[in-house]
Each structure stands twice: as C-alpha cells, then as structure tokens.
Amino acid sequence: KMLENAVDLARFQATPWPDPPIGRPLRVLFVGRLVPIKGVDLLLKAIAQVKSAGQSIRLDVIGDGPLRWEWHALAVRLNLADQVFFHGALSQNEVAQHMSQSHLFCLPSVRESGGAVLLEAMASARPVVALDFGGPGEIIDDEVGALVPMTSPSQVVTDLATTLLDVSAHPARWRQRGLNGRARAEQHHSWPAKIAAADDLYREVLTQRRLTCPTV
C-alpha cells in the first residue's frame, strides 16, 4: 500500500530538539481544522492531567474552525489559560517555525484518512503521537512516536497524558524518535521518494502483466 501524501523537505527541515522538558515546559503542537473529529478536547483534558501530575506543559493550537472558541472556553474551564495558546490559521512557513519550537506533535483525531501534517512533523525531526485509527496508523510506530489505542474517550485522555509524561521522563528516547522520523520522511515520504516508488510500482505491474498475458 502506498500513502498518497508526501512532504516538502525544503520547507519542513530538521531542526535541533528544544532543551529537554526537565524544569521547563513540555511543548506540544497541534495543527489542523478545529472541528469535532480532530479531538482537541481530548488533548486539552490530557494536558490538564499532565499539569496535575506536576509537569510544566504548553500546547500550541494552530488552525481555525467552528469549535475554536468552544475549545478555548474548555481550556479556561480546565484552568489552562496559561498553558494553551490558540494561534488561528497560519502559513506553512509559520507552522514550520512552531514545529521547530516544539518537543512533539500530537494529532488526537478520531477520524483521519491521511495525515500529511504528521509527515511534516516527522520531516521536522519531531516525534509524533496520534490515535491508532485510519491514516495515522499507517504512518506511526514506536520508532517515530506513539499510537494511542481507540478506546473510550476517558481512556484516550489518560493514555495521551501517560504518553506526554513519558516524553518528560525519557527525553533522549523521544528525541531519537524525532530523528528516526526525519530519516523515514527522507527515505519514503519526500516527493522524489514518492515518485520513485510510484514508478517502481507501475514497472512491476507492467512486468507482471507481460508475464501473465497469453501470447498469440
């Protein structure tokens, strides 16, 4: 199976990982439309659990949509006004800048067919966290980040919080996952790599067709 998405490695470049989140905030980034399926409410509740566990944390939310102010209000109710920042829609260059300032990228979407933004985070050498459903399940494994099982909403929140706390507890491990993600993006998800893979696939199909077609 070949993913349809690819990433511009020139725009999303590998940048040094920020200083480990030991005595400083763990910086988490979300990018996407602010619509119900994106699950930002689950991430906000997980951020609240991480804060309650004593870990300093910051979430940057990039994107706009009908739930922006509802989720902003939820952040306030969860006492996260100083931890969560809604930036609205930004350009790709601005997104890349935020990637460089973050420790990891989280996409808590409950229905995601593709996952191009995950490839952008990987190209930026950032570990990626998402729910194990649809497109993200085809992109993420333990080498580049973590997949959270699709269970109940409360369990997803707990599992997301546990994953975020693990980043703080084992920063070197997660930094390496980011580096692994960049290498994978270069090898399999750049546009040149995708074109080469498609070319190989078509050649294989044509070869098999010639071998199986009866001669006259």
mmCIF file of C-alpha atoms in Angstrom:
data_model
loop_
_atom_site.group_PDB
_atom_site.id
_atom_site.type_symbol
_atom_site.label_atom_id
_atom_site.label_comp_id
_atom_site.label_asym_id
_atom_site.label_seq_id
_atom_site.Cartn_x
_atom_site.Cartn_y
_atom_site.Cartn_z
ATOM 1 C CA LYS A 1 0.000 0.000 0.000
ATOM 2 C CA MET A 2 1.280 3.461 -0.914
ATOM 3 C CA LEU A 3 0.260 6.570 1.017
ATOM 4 C CA GLU A 4 -0.893 9.404 -1.225
ATOM 5 C CA ASN A 5 0.715 12.095 0.914
ATOM 6 C CA ALA A 6 4.245 13.421 0.668
ATOM 7 C CA VAL A 7 6.133 16.249 2.373
ATOM 8 C CA ASP A 8 8.250 19.175 1.202
ATOM 9 C CA LEU A 9 11.593 18.554 2.908
ATOM 10 C CA ALA A 10 12.860 22.004 1.965
ATOM 11 C CA ARG A 11 10.085 23.729 3.884
ATOM 12 C CA PHE A 12 9.948 21.326 6.825
ATOM 13 C CA GLN A 13 13.568 20.920 7.806
ATOM 14 C CA ALA A 14 15.131 19.043 10.699
ATOM 15 C CA THR A 15 15.929 21.484 13.484
ATOM 16 C CA PRO A 16 17.563 20.848 16.874
ATOM 17 C CA TRP A 17 15.244 19.491 19.528
ATOM 18 C CA PRO A 18 14.483 22.087 22.234
ATOM 19 C CA ASP A 19 16.150 21.650 25.619
ATOM 20 C CA PRO A 20 14.634 18.630 27.401
ATOM 21 C CA PRO A 21 11.426 19.392 29.350
ATOM 22 C CA ILE A 22 13.119 18.971 32.722
ATOM 23 C CA GLY A 23 12.407 22.038 34.824
ATOM 24 C CA ARG A 24 10.829 23.712 31.775
ATOM 25 C CA PRO A 25 7.572 23.225 29.846
ATOM 26 C CA LEU A 26 6.987 20.243 27.608
ATOM 27 C CA ARG A 27 5.959 21.902 24.348
ATOM 28 C CA VAL A 28 3.222 20.141 22.377
ATOM 29 C CA LEU A 29 1.911 21.236 18.981
ATOM 30 C CA PHE A 30 -1.406 20.574 17.220
ATOM 31 C CA VAL A 31 -2.147 21.712 13.664
ATOM 32 C CA GLY A 32 -5.495 21.175 11.982
ATOM 33 C CA ARG A 33 -9.056 22.295 11.453
ATOM 34 C CA LEU A 34 -10.902 22.916 14.704
ATOM 35 C CA VAL A 35 -13.783 20.550 14.012
ATOM 36 C CA PRO A 36 -15.201 17.732 16.173
ATOM 37 C CA ILE A 37 -13.302 14.837 14.593
ATOM 38 C CA LYS A 38 -9.920 16.415 15.410
ATOM 39 C CA GLY A 39 -10.350 15.580 19.109
ATOM 40 C CA VAL A 40 -8.661 18.679 20.534
ATOM 41 C CA ASP A 41 -10.975 18.427 23.556
ATOM 42 C CA LEU A 42 -9.362 15.066 24.370
ATOM 43 C CA LEU A 43 -5.920 16.617 24.134
ATOM 44 C CA LEU A 44 -6.922 19.542 26.357
ATOM 45 C CA LYS A 45 -8.122 17.146 29.047
ATOM 46 C CA ALA A 46 -4.870 15.207 28.762
ATOM 47 C CA ILE A 47 -2.904 18.443 29.117
ATOM 48 C CA ALA A 48 -4.852 19.123 32.324
ATOM 49 C CA GLN A 49 -3.870 15.688 33.679
ATOM 50 C CA VAL A 50 -0.217 16.322 32.859
ATOM 51 C CA LYS A 51 -0.374 19.665 34.654
ATOM 52 C CA SER A 52 -1.997 17.997 37.687
ATOM 53 C CA ALA A 53 0.874 15.475 37.717
ATOM 54 C CA GLY A 54 3.295 18.370 38.244
ATOM 55 C CA GLN A 55 4.800 18.567 34.754
ATOM 56 C CA SER A 56 5.013 22.042 33.255
ATOM 57 C CA ILE A 57 3.446 21.956 29.792
ATOM 58 C CA ARG A 58 2.451 24.185 26.890
ATOM 59 C CA LEU A 59 0.122 23.404 23.984
ATOM 60 C CA ASP A 60 0.108 25.493 20.810
ATOM 61 C CA VAL A 61 -3.003 25.046 18.670
ATOM 62 C CA ILE A 62 -2.717 26.163 15.045
ATOM 63 C CA GLY A 63 -5.819 26.206 12.895
ATOM 64 C CA ASP A 64 -9.308 27.619 12.827
ATOM 65 C CA GLY A 65 -12.828 26.285 12.682
ATOM 66 C CA PRO A 66 -16.260 26.321 14.315
ATOM 67 C CA LEU A 67 -15.047 24.876 17.624
ATOM 68 C CA ARG A 68 -12.225 27.324 18.220
ATOM 69 C CA TRP A 69 -13.995 29.378 20.895
ATOM 70 C CA GLU A 70 -15.718 26.376 22.451
ATOM 71 C CA TRP A 71 -12.351 24.683 22.918
ATOM 72 C CA HIS A 72 -10.820 27.938 24.115
ATOM 73 C CA ALA A 73 -13.548 28.091 26.765
ATOM 74 C CA LEU A 74 -12.844 24.468 27.702
ATOM 75 C CA ALA A 75 -9.172 25.313 28.206
ATOM 76 C CA VAL A 76 -10.175 28.135 30.532
ATOM 77 C CA ARG A 77 -12.521 25.836 32.494
ATOM 78 C CA LEU A 78 -9.687 23.337 32.852
ATOM 79 C CA ASN A 79 -7.505 26.124 34.298
ATOM 80 C CA LEU A 80 -5.201 26.005 31.268
ATOM 81 C CA ALA A 81 -5.316 29.652 30.237
ATOM 82 C CA ASP A 82 -1.558 29.936 30.825
ATOM 83 C CA GLN A 83 -0.742 26.618 29.131
ATOM 84 C CA VAL A 84 -2.801 26.600 25.905
ATOM 85 C CA PHE A 85 -2.417 29.119 23.070
ATOM 86 C CA PHE A 86 -4.762 29.313 20.068
ATOM 87 C CA HIS A 87 -2.993 30.945 17.117
ATOM 88 C CA GLY A 88 -5.620 30.614 14.393
ATOM 89 C CA ALA A 89 -4.711 29.680 10.828
ATOM 90 C CA LEU A 90 -1.063 30.253 9.915
ATOM 91 C CA SER A 91 1.058 29.876 6.785
ATOM 92 C CA GLN A 92 3.093 26.731 6.213
ATOM 93 C CA ASN A 93 6.277 28.644 6.943
ATOM 94 C CA GLU A 94 4.827 29.757 10.278
ATOM 95 C CA VAL A 95 3.768 26.181 11.021
ATOM 96 C CA ALA A 96 7.333 25.038 10.333
ATOM 97 C CA GLN A 97 8.594 27.648 12.796
ATOM 98 C CA HIS A 98 6.280 26.348 15.505
ATOM 99 C CA MET A 99 7.417 22.799 14.744
ATOM 100 C CA SER A 100 10.990 23.855 15.468
ATOM 101 C CA GLN A 101 9.958 25.175 18.885
ATOM 102 C CA SER A 102 8.027 22.069 19.946
ATOM 103 C CA HIS A 103 9.102 18.834 21.599
ATOM 104 C CA LEU A 104 6.466 16.749 19.847
ATOM 105 C CA PHE A 105 3.429 16.879 17.602
ATOM 106 C CA CYS A 106 0.086 15.422 18.663
ATOM 107 C CA LEU A 107 -2.891 14.701 16.394
ATOM 108 C CA PRO A 108 -5.747 13.311 18.541
ATOM 109 C CA SER A 109 -8.112 12.988 15.573
ATOM 110 C CA VAL A 110 -10.754 10.266 15.864
ATOM 111 C CA ARG A 111 -11.124 10.019 12.067
ATOM 112 C CA GLU A 112 -8.153 10.817 9.838
ATOM 113 C CA SER A 113 -7.874 9.348 6.356
ATOM 114 C CA GLY A 114 -4.425 10.758 5.575
ATOM 115 C CA GLY A 115 -2.120 12.524 7.959
ATOM 116 C CA ALA A 116 0.004 14.910 5.876
ATOM 117 C CA VAL A 117 0.676 17.060 8.940
ATOM 118 C CA LEU A 118 2.235 14.040 10.659
ATOM 119 C CA LEU A 119 4.716 13.781 7.787
ATOM 120 C CA GLU A 120 5.505 17.480 8.178
ATOM 121 C CA ALA A 121 6.249 16.937 11.866
ATOM 122 C CA MET A 122 8.423 13.911 11.092
ATOM 123 C CA ALA A 123 10.318 15.908 8.461
ATOM 124 C CA SER A 124 10.935 18.498 11.177
ATOM 125 C CA ALA A 125 12.536 15.746 13.310
ATOM 126 C CA ARG A 126 9.720 15.801 15.847
ATOM 127 C CA PRO A 127 8.205 12.662 17.381
ATOM 128 C CA VAL A 128 4.527 12.208 16.589
ATOM 129 C CA VAL A 129 1.587 10.992 18.688
ATOM 130 C CA ALA A 130 -1.839 10.122 17.305
ATOM 131 C CA LEU A 131 -4.772 7.781 17.759
ATOM 132 C CA ASP A 132 -4.437 4.337 16.212
ATOM 133 C CA PHE A 133 -7.070 4.705 13.515
ATOM 134 C CA GLY A 134 -7.021 5.411 9.791
ATOM 135 C CA GLY A 135 -4.099 7.215 8.193
ATOM 136 C CA PRO A 136 -2.015 7.757 11.359
ATOM 137 C CA GLY A 137 -1.970 4.001 11.946
ATOM 138 C CA GLU A 138 -0.233 3.626 8.572
ATOM 139 C CA ILE A 139 2.403 6.266 9.358
ATOM 140 C CA ILE A 140 3.319 5.988 13.056
ATOM 141 C CA ASP A 141 5.024 3.243 15.021
ATOM 142 C CA ASP A 142 7.257 3.079 18.099
ATOM 143 C CA GLU A 143 10.278 4.084 16.028
ATOM 144 C CA VAL A 144 8.928 7.554 15.286
ATOM 145 C CA GLY A 145 6.409 8.203 18.056
ATOM 146 C CA ALA A 146 3.416 6.511 19.642
ATOM 147 C CA LEU A 147 -0.088 5.402 18.723
ATOM 148 C CA VAL A 148 -2.804 5.615 21.369
ATOM 149 C CA PRO A 149 -5.496 2.896 21.117
ATOM 150 C CA MET A 150 -9.017 3.974 20.154
ATOM 151 C CA THR A 151 -10.878 3.032 23.316
ATOM 152 C CA SER A 152 -13.251 5.127 25.414
ATOM 153 C CA PRO A 153 -12.818 8.921 25.486
ATOM 154 C CA SER A 154 -11.730 8.840 29.125
ATOM 155 C CA GLN A 155 -9.157 6.128 28.441
ATOM 156 C CA VAL A 156 -7.809 8.010 25.413
ATOM 157 C CA VAL A 157 -7.346 11.075 27.625
ATOM 158 C CA THR A 158 -5.487 9.015 30.218
ATOM 159 C CA ASP A 159 -3.323 7.313 27.585
ATOM 160 C CA LEU A 160 -2.469 10.637 25.947
ATOM 161 C CA ALA A 161 -1.460 12.076 29.328
ATOM 162 C CA THR A 162 0.657 8.997 30.087
ATOM 163 C CA THR A 163 2.396 9.353 26.721
ATOM 164 C CA LEU A 164 3.126 13.045 27.272
ATOM 165 C CA LEU A 165 4.541 12.331 30.727
ATOM 166 C CA ASP A 166 6.765 9.658 29.170
ATOM 167 C CA VAL A 167 8.281 12.314 26.904
ATOM 168 C CA SER A 168 9.249 14.277 30.009
ATOM 169 C CA ALA A 169 10.585 11.175 31.763
ATOM 170 C CA HIS A 170 12.620 9.889 28.785
ATOM 171 C CA PRO A 171 13.562 12.891 26.609
ATOM 172 C CA ALA A 172 16.538 11.223 24.909
ATOM 173 C CA ARG A 173 14.328 8.370 23.709
ATOM 174 C CA TRP A 174 11.786 10.772 22.237
ATOM 175 C CA ARG A 175 14.427 12.963 20.656
ATOM 176 C CA GLN A 176 15.700 9.861 18.851
ATOM 177 C CA ARG A 177 12.204 9.076 17.641
ATOM 178 C CA GLY A 178 12.140 12.514 16.076
ATOM 179 C CA LEU A 179 15.415 11.832 14.292
ATOM 180 C CA ASN A 180 14.053 8.484 13.115
ATOM 181 C CA GLY A 181 11.012 10.278 11.750
ATOM 182 C CA ARG A 182 13.157 12.646 9.712
ATOM 183 C CA ALA A 183 15.097 9.721 8.242
ATOM 184 C CA ARG A 184 11.856 7.952 7.334
ATOM 185 C CA ALA A 185 10.432 11.102 5.766
ATOM 186 C CA GLU A 186 13.535 11.404 3.605
ATOM 187 C CA GLN A 187 13.504 7.744 2.581
ATOM 188 C CA HIS A 188 9.797 7.187 1.990
ATOM 189 C CA HIS A 189 7.702 10.349 2.169
ATOM 190 C CA SER A 190 9.518 13.054 0.189
ATOM 191 C CA TRP A 191 8.121 13.864 -3.239
ATOM 192 C CA PRO A 192 11.170 12.399 -5.055
ATOM 193 C CA ALA A 193 10.873 9.215 -2.989
ATOM 194 C CA LYS A 194 7.120 9.003 -3.670
ATOM 195 C CA ILE A 195 7.619 9.484 -7.422
ATOM 196 C CA ALA A 196 10.317 6.807 -7.477
ATOM 197 C CA ALA A 197 8.084 4.403 -5.549
ATOM 198 C CA ALA A 198 5.186 5.022 -7.921
ATOM 199 C CA ASP A 199 7.474 4.462 -10.904
ATOM 200 C CA ASP A 200 8.684 1.161 -9.425
ATOM 201 C CA LEU A 201 5.092 0.090 -8.767
ATOM 202 C CA TYR A 202 3.990 0.796 -12.327
ATOM 203 C CA ARG A 203 7.017 -1.047 -13.721
ATOM 204 C CA GLU A 204 6.222 -4.048 -11.525
ATOM 205 C CA VAL A 205 2.586 -4.068 -12.679
ATOM 206 C CA LEU A 206 3.594 -3.837 -16.338
ATOM 207 C CA THR A 207 6.138 -6.621 -15.912
ATOM 208 C CA GLN A 208 3.572 -8.910 -14.271
ATOM 209 C CA ARG A 209 1.073 -8.096 -16.985
ATOM 210 C CA ARG A 210 3.518 -9.066 -19.711
ATOM 211 C CA LEU A 211 4.292 -12.330 -17.926
ATOM 212 C CA THR A 212 0.627 -13.272 -17.452
ATOM 213 C CA CYS A 213 -0.809 -12.145 -20.812
ATOM 214 C CA PRO A 214 -1.173 -15.057 -23.242
ATOM 215 C CA THR A 215 0.841 -14.873 -26.430
ATOM 216 C CA VAL A 216 -0.974 -15.075 -29.751
#
